Tab-separated table of C-alpha atoms in Angstrom:
chain	number	residue	atom	x	y	z
A	1	MET	CA	-15.751	9.674	-26.951
A	2	VAL	CA	-12.753	11.240	-27.837
A	3	ALA	CA	-9.840	8.975	-28.396
A	4	VAL	CA	-6.562	9.270	-30.256
A	5	GLU	CA	-4.750	6.148	-30.655
A	6	PRO	CA	-6.611	4.136	-27.867
A	7	SER	CA	-5.141	0.801	-28.423
A	8	THR	CA	-1.266	1.900	-28.445
A	9	ARG	CA	0.403	0.549	-25.319
A	10	TYR	CA	2.691	2.581	-23.119
A	11	GLN	CA	4.946	1.464	-20.435
A	12	SER	CA	2.289	2.030	-17.339
A	13	ALA	CA	4.594	3.099	-14.375
A	14	SER	CA	2.269	3.203	-11.531
A	15	LEU	CA	-1.022	2.840	-13.504
A	16	VAL	CA	-0.102	-0.961	-13.124
A	17	LYS	CA	-1.126	-0.345	-9.407
A	18	LEU	CA	-4.451	-0.436	-10.303
A	19	LEU	CA	-4.083	-3.990	-11.656
A	20	VAL	CA	-2.346	-5.000	-8.245
A	21	GLY	CA	-5.071	-2.948	-6.151
A	22	ILE	CA	-7.875	-5.192	-7.804
A	23	ALA	CA	-5.756	-8.608	-7.324
A	24	ALA	CA	-5.091	-7.310	-3.814
A	25	THR	CA	-8.489	-6.632	-2.952
A	26	ARG	CA	-9.516	-10.082	-4.276
A	27	ALA	CA	-7.056	-12.133	-2.285
A	28	GLY	CA	-8.076	-10.274	0.921
A	29	THR	CA	-5.406	-7.603	1.442
A	30	ALA	CA	-5.494	-5.282	4.243
A	31	PRO	CA	-7.543	-2.442	2.590
A	32	ALA	CA	-4.797	-0.003	4.112
A	33	ARG	CA	-2.058	-1.445	2.125
A	34	VAL	CA	-4.032	-1.065	-0.965
A	35	THR	CA	-5.148	2.521	-0.339
A	36	ARG	CA	-1.759	3.760	0.721
A	37	MET	CA	-0.417	2.001	-2.758
A	38	LEU	CA	-3.108	3.848	-4.647
A	39	ARG	CA	-3.752	7.371	-2.959
A	40	ASP	CA	-0.237	8.037	-2.287
A	41	SER	CA	1.103	6.116	-5.293
A	42	ASP	CA	3.514	3.915	-2.960
A	43	ASP	CA	5.713	2.129	-4.513
A	44	ARG	CA	7.388	0.189	-1.837
A	45	VAL	CA	3.727	-1.101	-0.900
A	46	ALA	CA	3.408	-1.833	-4.867
A	47	SER	CA	6.369	-3.995	-4.756
A	48	LEU	CA	5.644	-6.052	-1.793
A	49	LEU	CA	2.174	-6.693	-3.038
A	50	TRP	CA	3.397	-7.397	-6.635
A	51	GLY	CA	5.815	-10.068	-4.723
A	52	GLU	CA	2.810	-11.499	-2.705
A	53	LEU	CA	0.112	-11.609	-5.545
A	54	GLY	CA	2.122	-13.523	-8.236
A	55	GLY	CA	4.903	-11.065	-9.627
A	56	ASP	CA	5.118	-10.982	-13.409
A	57	ALA	CA	2.150	-13.213	-13.674
A	58	LEU	CA	-0.198	-10.636	-12.063
A	59	PRO	CA	-0.821	-8.204	-14.842
A	60	GLY	CA	-1.662	-10.850	-17.324
A	61	ARG	CA	-3.992	-12.602	-15.095
A	62	VAL	CA	-6.202	-9.557	-14.054
A	63	ALA	CA	-6.141	-8.217	-17.221
A	64	ALA	CA	-7.677	-11.457	-18.990
A	65	SER	CA	-10.029	-11.573	-16.183
A	66	LEU	CA	-11.281	-8.081	-17.206
A	67	GLY	CA	-11.332	-9.382	-20.617
A	68	ILE	CA	-8.035	-7.395	-21.744
A	69	ALA	CA	-5.921	-9.424	-24.076
A	70	GLY	CA	-2.542	-9.134	-24.439
A	71	VAL	CA	-1.454	-7.812	-21.368
A	72	GLY	CA	2.017	-9.641	-20.267
A	73	PRO	CA	4.737	-9.329	-17.941
A	74	PRO	CA	7.147	-6.485	-17.805
A	75	ASP	CA	9.992	-6.593	-20.330
A	76	ILE	CA	12.530	-6.720	-17.307
A	77	TRP	CA	11.833	-8.936	-14.616
A	78	GLY	CA	10.265	-7.485	-11.530
A	79	ARG	CA	10.023	-4.201	-12.854
A	80	TRP	CA	6.106	-3.665	-12.505
A	81	GLY	CA	6.338	0.217	-14.264
A	82	ASN	CA	7.576	-1.460	-17.466
A	83	VAL	CA	3.961	-3.210	-18.130
A	84	LEU	CA	2.576	-2.272	-21.106
A	85	LEU	CA	-1.257	-0.725	-21.039
A	86	SER	CA	-3.405	1.169	-23.574
A	87	ALA	CA	-6.230	3.779	-23.033
A	88	GLU	CA	-8.726	1.046	-24.171
A	89	ASP	CA	-7.146	-1.191	-21.004
A	90	LEU	CA	-7.711	1.440	-18.773
A	91	VAL	CA	-11.251	2.407	-19.641
A	92	THR	CA	-12.199	-1.140	-19.149
A	93	VAL	CA	-10.239	-1.227	-15.887
A	94	TYR	CA	-11.944	1.840	-14.628
A	95	ARG	CA	-15.483	0.515	-16.034
A	96	TYR	CA	-14.869	-2.551	-13.799
A	97	LEU	CA	-13.807	-0.391	-10.583
A	98	LEU	CA	-17.138	1.506	-11.227
A	99	THR	CA	-19.646	-1.398	-11.386
A	100	ASP	CA	-17.841	-4.258	-9.409
A	101	MET	CA	-15.206	-2.639	-6.975
A	102	PRO	CA	-16.047	1.080	-6.440
A	103	THR	CA	-14.244	0.927	-3.025
A	104	LEU	CA	-11.160	0.998	-5.110
A	105	LEU	CA	-12.146	4.449	-6.140
A	106	THR	CA	-12.097	6.092	-2.957
A	107	PRO	CA	-8.089	6.115	-2.512
A	108	LEU	CA	-8.374	7.862	-5.803
A	109	LEU	CA	-10.679	10.485	-4.569
A	110	ASN	CA	-8.514	11.383	-1.932
A	111	ALA	CA	-5.177	11.404	-3.535
A	112	PRO	CA	-2.920	13.932	-2.209
A	113	ARG	CA	-0.928	16.395	-4.122
A	114	THR	CA	2.348	14.746	-2.872
A	115	ALA	CA	2.860	11.332	-3.501
A	116	ALA	CA	4.795	8.987	-1.153
A	117	ASP	CA	7.814	9.769	-3.229
A	118	GLY	CA	7.406	13.545	-2.745
A	119	PHE	CA	6.307	13.941	-6.454
A	120	ASP	CA	3.678	16.485	-7.109
A	121	GLN	CA	0.732	14.266	-8.515
A	122	HIS	CA	-1.794	17.121	-9.165
A	123	PHE	CA	-0.698	17.567	-12.715
A	124	GLY	CA	-3.305	16.605	-15.743
A	125	ILE	CA	-6.603	15.858	-14.516
A	126	PRO	CA	-6.383	17.581	-11.063
A	127	SER	CA	-4.940	20.793	-12.727
A	128	ALA	CA	-7.515	20.800	-15.452
A	129	PHE	CA	-10.817	19.804	-14.218
A	130	PRO	CA	-12.579	21.161	-10.968
A	131	GLY	CA	-13.757	18.216	-9.613
A	132	PRO	CA	-14.690	15.999	-8.264
A	133	TRP	CA	-12.203	13.630	-9.650
A	134	ALA	CA	-10.867	10.261	-8.383
A	135	VAL	CA	-7.348	9.864	-10.257
A	136	LYS	CA	-4.544	7.556	-10.448
A	137	GLN	CA	-1.524	9.173	-11.703
A	138	ALA	CA	1.782	7.906	-13.061
A	139	TRP	CA	5.249	9.293	-13.794
A	140	GLY	CA	8.774	7.384	-14.540
A	141	THR	CA	11.800	7.196	-16.730
A	142	SER	CA	13.507	4.402	-18.697
A	143	ALA	CA	15.803	4.128	-21.503
A	144	GLN	CA	12.942	4.094	-23.700
A	145	ALA	CA	10.939	7.069	-22.403
A	146	THR	CA	9.872	9.285	-19.917
A	147	THR	CA	6.083	9.016	-19.052
A	148	ALA	CA	3.706	11.073	-17.352
A	149	HIS	CA	-0.183	9.574	-17.525
A	150	THR	CA	-3.024	11.269	-15.928
A	151	THR	CA	-6.327	8.960	-15.424
A	152	GLY	CA	-9.483	8.697	-13.548
A	153	ILE	CA	-13.040	9.456	-13.044
A	154	VAL	CA	-14.085	13.132	-13.585
A	155	ALA	CA	-17.372	14.735	-12.658
A	156	ASP	CA	-18.684	11.035	-11.129
A	157	ARG	CA	-19.369	10.109	-14.977
A	158	TYR	CA	-16.393	10.424	-17.218
A	159	VAL	CA	-13.552	8.156	-17.568
A	160	VAL	CA	-10.551	10.122	-18.746
A	161	VAL	CA	-7.349	8.369	-19.561
A	162	LEU	CA	-4.299	10.715	-21.203
A	163	LEU	CA	-1.211	8.635	-21.635
A	164	THR	CA	1.946	10.356	-22.590
A	165	SER	CA	5.234	9.226	-23.588
A	166	HIS	CA	8.247	11.628	-24.520
A	167	PRO	CA	12.183	10.696	-25.563
A	168	PRO	CA	14.704	9.646	-22.790
A	169	GLY	CA	15.897	12.525	-20.679
A	170	THR	CA	12.907	14.780	-20.983
A	171	SER	CA	12.102	16.301	-17.685
A	172	PHE	CA	9.315	15.704	-15.310
A	173	HIS	CA	8.275	19.171	-15.647
A	174	THR	CA	7.938	19.121	-19.479
A	175	ALA	CA	6.168	15.687	-19.277
A	176	THR	CA	3.914	16.591	-16.789
A	177	THR	CA	3.086	20.032	-18.353
A	178	ALA	CA	2.278	18.064	-21.606
A	179	ALA	CA	-0.491	15.878	-19.686
A	180	THR	CA	-1.834	19.090	-18.215
A	181	ALA	CA	-2.470	20.609	-21.641
A	182	GLY	CA	-3.985	17.629	-23.057
A	183	ALA	CA	-6.335	17.430	-19.965
A	184	THR	CA	-7.038	21.022	-20.284
A	185	ALA	CA	-7.833	20.898	-24.233
A	186	LEU	CA	-9.979	17.888	-23.418
A	187	ALA	CA	-12.016	19.618	-20.564
A	188	PRO	CA	-14.048	21.956	-22.682
A	189	HIS	CA	-15.579	18.831	-24.311
A	190	LEU	CA	-16.835	17.351	-21.192
A	191	PRO	CA	-20.038	19.133	-20.113
């Protein structure tokens, strides 16, 4: 295992959609909605499911069910991308998906280059590893930071979580380039 500050929590941006996907699947939500939210990183679907499945109480409830302590609501009501998650939290989520909910990995295996909002989500893991990979990417801006996160399962056996936070106003190009550089540096260490 390679880890640097694995317990530091960052604004999750779209990574919280993994928790939404777990909640939605447990609630019997139509799989097509969950697939679109995860595969295409569709914010509209995520916002609808967030409201339907408990809103700001959702991340703490799902995290606690996975044995993850300390995950709370976003700092701004309804702004799900502000939920704070750490690399350790996300490793726990991916381990759960691998063992208990592998159907949620299928959308991640089929993540297209272009997300629902037009963003190129093939930075980080998809640019650094030949595959196969199942990824959930995240990007966002707030008054506190610009984030670009790359996470997923690589070569059907490694959980990779690389979270980056940059000063407000940092371009997405700079943030995603940094995430790709980090993933590229890690790649030779995974045989």
